[in-house]
């Protein structure tokens, strides 16, 4: 029962089945917990490294998307000012939209 619970918990954390092996072996060796062996701790460290790398990549993407959003909002504000539209007023229609604002 402890083996199954350990595997499920690790999989809930995003561990692949193969990555659970050291934890299972640790429990089978008689240890009270699957993460009380050096091999299990090494898997935790490796997984944290992977997560840190993913967080770094996602942070970089978020920064780029945020910059694009800021440029797009500035451009929209500039277009509205050029068209004499009041802030918060209706958005300019695309040339490819019909009178109702529906794309053709």
Backbone as a ProteinNet text record, in pm:
[ID]
protein_1_A
[PRIMARY]
XXXXXXXXXXXXXXXXXXXXXXXXXXXXXXXXXXXXXXXXXXXXXXXXXXXXXXXXXXXXXXXXXXXXXXXXXXXXXXXXXXXXXXXXXXXXXXXXXXXXXXXX
[TERTIARY]
81.6	0	86.5	193.3	283.8	350.2	381.9	444.8	353.1	229.4	133.5	111.2	100.1	80.1	200.8	320.7	442.6	445.5	414.7	415.8	312.1	192.2	85.8	123.5	179.2	219.5	324.4	423.6	529	474.3	384.9	325.5	239.8	173.8	98.6	191.7	316	416.6	478	442.2	495.6	610.5	638.2	745	696.9	785.7	757	767	704.2	704.3	846.6	934.9	1073.5	1143.7	1107.3	1170	1128.7	1023.9	978.8	1057.2	1132.1	1203.8	1289.9	1375.3	1456.4	1372.8	1257.8	1170.7	1111.4	1070.1	1014.9	1122.6	1242	1351.7	1386.7	1378.9	1408.1	1306.6	1179.8	1076.6	1094.9	1125.8	1143.8	1263.6	1359.6	1477.4	1448.2	1325.8	1287.9	1288.7	1322.9	1322.7	1179.1	1161.4	1025.4	961.2	1044.4	992.2	1071	1003.9	1068.7	1171.3	1169.6	1266.9	1376.3	1400.3	1504.5	1631.7	1651.6	1772.3	1842.7	1974.6	2048.6	1999.7	1962.9	1917.2	1786.8	1700.2	1574.3	1600.6	1690.1	1725.6	1786.1	1865.1	1924	1814.9	1711.1	1599.5	1528.7	1506.3	1445.7	1529.1	1660.4	1748.6	1741.7	1743.7	1737	1603.4	1496	1363	1353.8	1407.5	1407.2	1485.9	1596.7	1674.1	1593	1520.1	1434.1	1325.7	1264.9	1159.4	1213.8	1332.3	1393.4	1418.9	1465.2	1489.5	1359	1254.4	1124.4	1068.9	1084	1037.3	1113.5	1242.9	1323.2	1276.1	1249.1	1199.9	1064.5	974.6	841.7	849.2	938.4	954.6	1003	1095	1144.9	1034.2	954.9	843	742.6	713.3	618.1	666.9	795.4	852.5	836	862.5	847.5	702.2	610.7	468.2	423.1	468.5	434.5	483.4	604.4	658.5	576.1	536.7	452.3	318.1	259.8	132.3	146.7	253.2	274.4	286.8	362.6	375.9	241.6	164.4	33.8	-60.6	-59.3	-146	-105.1	25.6	73.7	32.1	43.7	4.7	-144.7	-224.9	-369.5	-403.2	-335.2	-359.6	-320.7	-210.8	-167.7	-266.9	-319	-418.9	-545.6	-587.1	-708	-687.6	-569.4	-540.7	-538.8	-478.3	-473.3	-612.3	-701	-837.2	-928.5	-876.3	-956.1	-1055.4	-1036.5	-1128.7	-1100.4	-1204.8	-1190	-1138.8	-1053.2	-1007.1	-1126	-1121.4	-1228.5	-1345	-1335.5	-1442.2	-1436.3	-1518.1	-1519.8	-1385.7	-1349.8	-1224.4	-1240.3	-1133.5	-1142	-1170.3	-1250	-1281.3	-1170.4	-1149.7	-1053.3	-1112.5	-1029	-1075.6	-1138.2	-1102.9	-1154.9	-1283	-1342.3	-1467.4	-1582.6	-1700.4	-1817.2	-1869	-1978.5	-2031.8	-2059.1	-2095.8	-2126.4	-2001	-1882.3	-1758.2	-1724.5	-1798.6	-1776.8	-1677.4	-1573.5	-1477.6	-1547.7	-1500.9	-1557.7	-1499.7
-118.7	0	126	126.8	242.3	262.9	152.1	163.5	236.6	193.9	254.4	401.6	430.9	569.3	655.1	601.4	674.8	703.8	603.3	620.1	724	714	809.7	952.6	968	1101.3	1159.7	1080.1	1128.7	1160.4	1077.3	1104.5	1231.1	1255.7	1380.6	1501.4	1483	1589	1602.3	1513.6	1520.7	1426	1334.2	1237.2	1130.3	1089.6	977.3	848.7	743.6	616.5	568.9	580.6	535.7	614.2	740.5	823	780.4	702.5	656.8	534.9	473.5	349.6	361.1	464.4	471.5	479.9	543.8	555.5	419.3	345.6	211.1	119.5	124.8	40.9	76.5	204.1	248.1	188.6	193.5	133.9	-16.7	-79.8	-226.1	-268.6	-178	-212.2	-205.6	-164.3	-160.3	-21.8	78.9	216	260.2	348.6	392.7	483.4	548.3	638.2	617.5	636.7	616.1	720.8	831.7	936.7	948	838.8	840.3	769.6	760.2	698.7	799.7	790	883.8	888.1	774	772.5	850.7	843.3	918.5	1068.4	1105.3	1246.5	1299.8	1217.7	1258.6	1284.3	1202.4	1223	1353.9	1381.6	1509.1	1626.3	1618.1	1727.4	1746.4	1635.4	1642.5	1702.9	1660.2	1711.7	1861.3	1904.1	2047.5	2126.8	2071	2136.2	2150.5	2044.6	2049.2	2155.3	2158.7	2257	2399.2	2420.4	2553.6	2597.3	2504.1	2536.4	2572.1	2495.4	2524.3	2659	2686.7	2815.3	2929.4	2911.6	3013.1	3035.7	2926.5	2937.7	3007.2	2967.2	3028.4	3176	3210.5	3350.9	3434.1	3378.6	3449.7	3467.9	3365.5	3375.6	3478.1	3474.7	3570.3	3712.9	3734.8	3868.1	3914.8	3825.1	3861.1	3889.7	3807	3829.3	3961	3989.1	4115.4	4235.5	4225.4	4334.3	4352.4	4241.2	4250.3	4314.1	4277	4335.1	4485.8	4527	4669.9	4745.6	4689.4	4754.4	4760.6	4652	4648.8	4751.7	4763	4861.1	5004	5027.9	5160.7	5192.7	5094.2	5114.3	5142.1	5068.4	5091.4	5230.9	5273.6	5407	5512.8	5489.8	5582.8	5590.1	5475.9	5473.2	5545.7	5523.4	5588.8	5739.7	5782.8	5926.1	5986.7	5916	5964.1	5974.6	5884.4	5883.1	5978.2	6039.2	6132.4	6064.7	5937.4	5864.4	5899.2	5903.3	5928.6	5802.9	5818.3	5699.6	5621.8	5493.3	5407.5	5400.2	5473	5472	5346.2	5342.1	5222.1	5201.2	5076.1	5043.3	5061.3	5103.1	5116.3	4981	4983.3	4858.9	4826.8	4701.3	4652.4	4672.2	4704.2	4721.1	4593.9	4481.8	4354.6	4314.8	4406.8	4378.5	4445.8	4386.6	4451.9	4558.6	4618.7	4728.7	4687.6	4562.1	4513.7	4478.6	4487.3	4451.1	4304.1	4233.3	4089.9	4070.7	3988.5	3965.2	3912	3960.2	3912.9	3780
0	0	0	80.1	83.4	-51.4	-120.1	-252.3	-349.3	-355.2	-446.6	-412.3	-285.2	-242	-280.6	-262.8	-298.1	-448.3	-528.7	-674.3	-716.5	-663.6	-699.6	-660.6	-542.5	-497.7	-591	-625.1	-714.1	-853	-903.2	-1034	-1029.6	-917.6	-901.6	-908.5	-865.7	-871.5	-1010.5	-1102.6	-1238.3	-1265.8	-1174.5	-1195.6	-1293.4	-1383.2	-1472.1	-1389.6	-1439.3	-1366.8	-1339.4	-1437.2	-1419.8	-1308.6	-1291.7	-1188.4	-1047.7	-1035.7	-903.6	-854.4	-944.2	-909.7	-783.1	-768.4	-646.3	-518.4	-525.6	-408.7	-372	-475.3	-453.8	-396	-454.6	-405.2	-260.9	-228.9	-92.4	5.7	-30.1	55.8	67.3	-44.8	-43.3	40.1	57.3	137.7	287.2	321.8	462.6	523.5	445.7	497.3	525.2	622	656.7	551.2	469.6	366.2	237.7	125.9	-3.6	-38.9	32.1	1.3	107.4	178.1	281.3	235.7	103.3	47.2	-43.6	-55.1	-139.6	-284.9	-341.7	-481.1	-497.1	-399.2	-403.1	-393.8	-305.2	-289.4	-419.3	-486.9	-615.1	-719.3	-718.8	-812.4	-779.5	-651.9	-612.1	-664.3	-645	-689.3	-840.3	-913.7	-1059.9	-1104.1	-1040.1	-1075.5	-1045.6	-932.9	-901.8	-1005.6	-1051.7	-1157.3	-1285.3	-1321.1	-1439.3	-1422.3	-1305.3	-1279.1	-1283.7	-1226.2	-1230.3	-1374.3	-1458	-1598.9	-1669.4	-1644.8	-1706	-1658.9	-1531.1	-1478.2	-1544.9	-1564	-1632.5	-1775.1	-1846.8	-1984.3	-1987.7	-1899.1	-1895.1	-1857.3	-1767.3	-1728.9	-1847.1	-1925.3	-2043.3	-2146.6	-2168.7	-2263.2	-2212.7	-2083.7	-2026.5	-2046.7	-2026.7	-2044.9	-2189.6	-2285.6	-2427.4	-2462.4	-2412.7	-2440.5	-2377.1	-2256.6	-2191.1	-2270.5	-2325.6	-2407.4	-2534.7	-2596.8	-2717.2	-2684.2	-2571.5	-2529.6	-2509.4	-2442.3	-2418	-2550.1	-2646.6	-2777.9	-2849.5	-2841.8	-2908.5	-2847.2	-2715.1	-2649.4	-2684	-2691.6	-2730.8	-2874	-2962.2	-3101.8	-3112.2	-3037.5	-3039.9	-2988.6	-2883.8	-2829.1	-2931.6	-3001.7	-3105.7	-3219.9	-3262.2	-3369.2	-3326.8	-3203.6	-3153.4	-3147.6	-3104.8	-3097.5	-3237.1	-3333.3	-3471.6	-3531.5	-3493.9	-3547.7	-3471.1	-3366.3	-3288	-3196.2	-3171.3	-3084.3	-2939.3	-2862.2	-2719.3	-2651	-2549.1	-2476.3	-2421.4	-2437.8	-2389.7	-2486.2	-2597.9	-2697.8	-2781.7	-2886.1	-2970.2	-3039.2	-3052.9	-3119.5	-3269.6	-3338.2	-3483.2	-3546.7	-3653.6	-3723.8	-3821.9	-3840.2	-3937.8	-4076.8	-4174.3	-4311.8	-4365.6	-4308.4	-4356.6	-4285	-4208.8	-4138.5	-4211.7	-4203.6	-4262.7	-4165.9	-4195.2	-4115.9	-3971.7	-3950	-3815	-3737.1	-3798.7	-3731.8	-3743.6	-3829.1	-3847.9	-3961.7	-3942.7	-4051.2	-4175.9	-4290.6	-4417.5	-4456.2
[MASK]
++++++++++++++++++++++++++++++++++++++++++++++++++++++++++++++++++++++++++++++++++++++++++++++++++++++++

